[in-house]
Coordinates of C-alpha atoms in Angstrom, one line a residue:
M250 CA 185.7 193.1 86.0
L251 CA 182.3 192.9 84.2
D252 CA 180.5 189.7 83.4
L253 CA 180.9 189.6 79.7
S254 CA 178.2 187.0 79.3
V255 CA 175.5 189.5 80.2
L256 CA 176.6 192.2 77.8
P257 CA 174.6 191.0 74.8
L258 CA 171.4 191.2 76.9
F259 CA 172.6 194.5 78.4
F260 CA 173.1 196.1 74.9
T261 CA 169.8 194.7 73.7
A262 CA 167.9 196.2 76.6
I263 CA 169.6 199.7 76.4
F264 CA 169.0 199.8 72.6
F265 CA 165.2 199.5 73.1
L266 CA 165.5 201.9 76.0
A267 CA 167.2 204.4 73.7
I268 CA 164.7 204.2 70.9
S269 CA 161.5 204.2 73.0
P270 CA 159.5 207.4 73.0
G271 CA 160.0 209.5 76.1
P272 CA 160.7 213.1 77.3
D273 CA 164.3 213.1 76.1
L274 CA 163.4 211.8 72.6
L275 CA 160.6 214.4 72.4
L276 CA 162.9 217.2 73.3
L277 CA 165.6 216.0 71.0
S278 CA 163.3 215.6 68.0
S279 CA 161.8 219.0 68.5
Y280 CA 165.1 220.9 68.6
S281 CA 166.7 218.8 65.8
S282 CA 163.8 219.2 63.4
S283 CA 163.4 222.9 64.1
K284 CA 166.9 224.1 64.8
G285 CA 169.1 221.6 63.0
F286 CA 171.5 218.7 63.8
M287 CA 173.9 220.7 66.0
A288 CA 171.1 221.8 68.3
G289 CA 170.0 218.1 68.7
A290 CA 173.6 217.2 69.3
M291 CA 174.0 219.7 72.1
V292 CA 170.8 218.4 73.7
S293 CA 172.2 214.9 73.4
I294 CA 175.4 216.0 75.2
G295 CA 173.2 217.3 78.0
V296 CA 171.4 213.9 78.2
L297 CA 174.8 212.2 78.3
L298 CA 176.0 214.4 81.2
A299 CA 172.8 213.6 83.0
G300 CA 173.4 209.9 82.6
V301 CA 176.9 210.3 84.0
V302 CA 175.6 212.2 87.0
Q303 CA 172.8 209.6 87.6
T304 CA 175.3 206.8 87.3
S305 CA 177.4 208.4 90.0
L306 CA 174.5 209.0 92.2
V307 CA 173.3 205.4 91.9
A308 CA 176.8 204.1 92.5
F309 CA 177.1 206.0 95.8
G310 CA 173.6 205.2 97.0
L311 CA 171.2 208.1 96.3
G312 CA 168.9 206.0 94.2
E313 CA 168.4 203.6 97.2
L314 CA 167.8 206.7 99.4
M315 CA 165.1 208.0 97.0
M316 CA 163.4 204.6 97.1
A317 CA 163.5 204.6 100.9
M318 CA 162.4 208.2 101.2
P319 CA 159.8 209.0 98.4
I320 CA 159.6 212.6 99.6
I321 CA 163.0 213.2 98.0
A322 CA 161.8 211.9 94.7
L323 CA 158.7 214.0 95.0
G324 CA 160.8 217.1 95.6
V325 CA 162.9 216.5 92.6
K326 CA 159.9 215.9 90.5
L327 CA 158.2 219.1 91.5
V328 CA 161.4 221.1 90.9
G329 CA 161.7 219.5 87.5
A330 CA 158.0 220.3 86.6
A331 CA 158.5 223.9 87.7
Y332 CA 161.6 224.3 85.6
L333 CA 159.9 222.9 82.5
T334 CA 156.9 225.1 83.0
Y335 CA 159.2 228.2 83.3
I336 CA 160.9 227.3 80.0
G337 CA 157.6 226.6 78.3
L338 CA 156.0 229.9 79.3
K339 CA 159.2 231.8 78.3
M340 CA 159.1 230.3 74.8
L341 CA 155.4 231.0 74.4
L342 CA 156.1 234.6 75.4
T343 CA 158.9 234.8 72.9
W344 CA 156.6 233.4 70.2
Y345 CA 153.8 235.9 71.1
K346 CA 156.2 238.8 70.9
N347 CA 157.6 237.7 67.6
V348 CA 154.2 237.2 66.0
A349 CA 153.1 240.7 67.3
N350 CA 156.3 242.2 65.8
Y351 CA 155.7 240.4 62.5
E352 CA 152.2 241.9 62.2
Q353 CA 153.6 245.4 62.9
N354 CA 156.9 245.3 61.1
Q355 CA 158.8 242.5 59.2
D356 CA 162.2 244.1 59.9
I357 CA 161.5 244.1 63.6
L358 CA 160.6 240.4 63.5
T359 CA 163.8 239.6 61.7
R360 CA 166.0 241.4 64.3
A361 CA 164.0 239.9 67.2
E362 CA 164.3 236.4 65.8
G363 CA 168.0 236.9 65.3
R364 CA 168.5 237.9 68.9
S365 CA 166.2 235.1 70.1
K366 CA 168.0 232.4 68.2
A367 CA 171.4 233.7 69.3
I368 CA 170.3 233.1 72.9
K369 CA 168.4 229.8 72.5
L370 CA 170.9 228.2 70.1
S371 CA 173.9 228.8 72.4
S372 CA 175.6 225.5 73.2
F373 CA 175.4 226.0 76.9
S374 CA 171.6 226.7 76.8
L375 CA 170.9 223.6 74.7
I376 CA 173.2 221.3 76.8
N377 CA 171.5 222.7 79.9
K378 CA 168.0 221.9 78.6
G379 CA 169.0 218.3 77.8
L380 CA 170.7 217.9 81.2
L381 CA 167.9 219.3 83.3
N382 CA 165.1 217.7 81.3
N383 CA 166.7 214.3 82.2
L384 CA 168.2 215.0 85.6
L385 CA 165.1 216.6 87.1
N386 CA 163.0 213.5 86.2
P387 CA 163.3 211.2 89.3
K388 CA 162.1 208.3 87.2
A389 CA 165.4 208.3 85.3
L390 CA 167.4 208.0 88.5
L391 CA 165.2 205.3 89.9
F392 CA 165.5 203.4 86.6
F393 CA 169.3 203.5 86.8
S394 CA 169.0 202.3 90.4
L395 CA 166.9 199.3 89.4
F396 CA 168.4 198.5 86.0
L397 CA 172.2 198.7 86.5
P398 CA 172.6 196.3 89.5
Q399 CA 170.9 193.5 87.5
F400 CA 174.0 193.2 85.4
T401 CA 176.6 193.1 88.2
H402 CA 178.1 190.1 89.9
D403 CA 179.7 189.3 93.2
G404 CA 183.2 188.8 91.9
S405 CA 184.1 192.5 91.7
D406 CA 183.5 195.8 93.4
L407 CA 179.9 196.7 93.0
T408 CA 180.4 200.5 92.8
T409 CA 183.0 200.1 90.0
Q410 CA 180.8 197.8 88.0
I411 CA 177.8 200.2 88.3
L412 CA 180.0 203.1 87.2
I413 CA 181.3 201.2 84.1
L414 CA 177.9 199.9 83.1
G415 CA 176.3 203.4 83.6
L416 CA 179.0 205.0 81.4
I417 CA 178.5 202.4 78.7
L418 CA 174.8 202.9 78.8
S419 CA 175.1 206.7 78.6
L420 CA 177.6 206.6 75.7
F421 CA 175.5 204.1 73.8
V422 CA 172.3 206.2 74.2
F423 CA 174.3 209.3 73.2
L424 CA 175.2 207.6 69.9
I425 CA 171.6 206.6 69.3
N426 CA 170.5 210.2 70.1
L427 CA 173.1 211.6 67.6
A428 CA 171.5 209.3 64.9
F429 CA 168.1 210.6 65.8
S430 CA 169.3 214.2 65.7
F431 CA 170.6 213.7 62.2
A432 CA 167.4 212.0 61.0
F433 CA 165.1 214.6 62.5
S434 CA 167.2 217.5 61.2
Q435 CA 166.9 216.1 57.7
L436 CA 163.2 215.7 58.2
G437 CA 162.9 219.2 59.5
R438 CA 164.8 220.6 56.5
F439 CA 162.6 218.8 54.1
L440 CA 159.4 220.0 55.8
G441 CA 160.8 223.5 56.1
K442 CA 160.9 223.7 52.3
K443 CA 157.3 222.7 52.1
L444 CA 155.9 224.7 55.0
T445 CA 156.3 228.3 56.3
L446 CA 156.0 227.6 60.0
G447 CA 159.3 229.1 61.2
Q448 CA 157.8 232.0 63.2
Y449 CA 155.7 229.5 65.2
I450 CA 158.6 227.2 66.3
D451 CA 159.0 228.9 69.7
G452 CA 155.2 228.4 70.3
V453 CA 155.4 224.7 69.4
L454 CA 158.4 224.2 71.7
G455 CA 156.7 226.1 74.5
L456 CA 153.7 223.8 74.3
I457 CA 156.0 220.8 74.3
F458 CA 157.8 221.9 77.4
L459 CA 154.4 222.6 79.2
G460 CA 153.3 219.1 78.1
L461 CA 156.5 217.6 79.6
A462 CA 156.0 219.6 82.8
A463 CA 152.4 218.3 83.1
R464 CA 153.5 214.7 82.4
L465 CA 156.2 214.9 85.0
A466 CA 154.0 216.6 87.7
T467 CA 151.2 214.0 87.3
S468 CA 153.4 210.9 87.0
K469 CA 153.4 208.4 89.9

């Protein structure tokens, strides 16, 4: 069904795609280094689900529609930027409250951090962050629309080929992201023994989300 002769080039291309710096890798590295491997793995699952959704949308024509009607892509981009801004501000507020509590009472900080981590580290929350960070970036869908058809051929159903190629791409990137999650979690554990920055993690993540929002909103 697929043209096997193009698969070496396909895997080479998606390998460099997976390791290139971008919003997904930034989000993944932040959570893995600060919250551990499982947090990064949950974010990776979210990115994987976004890839499956985008593959389906491309296979059934939404990518072409977005290229024909840029206003749709603009709407998706603005919604995505608004969502990332909301998450960033929420994390900065959590960081501010935790620091204020720390200065008043160490016990209050410990309880507040415990409640905060229980919320932020839920699997659903982390998967949702990975999913929406990727899905609400119209560039990702447009990339799928332009990239996947290049590896199809006329001898088989185009929709089926795109679905298979997109699934392969998403699973391959997922495995690369798991490797990154492990590496960054080990790095974070090592640095955590050297530095006492735990109470500022929410603030750092908040700034990262605001940076992602600004990058998305100003991208062309």
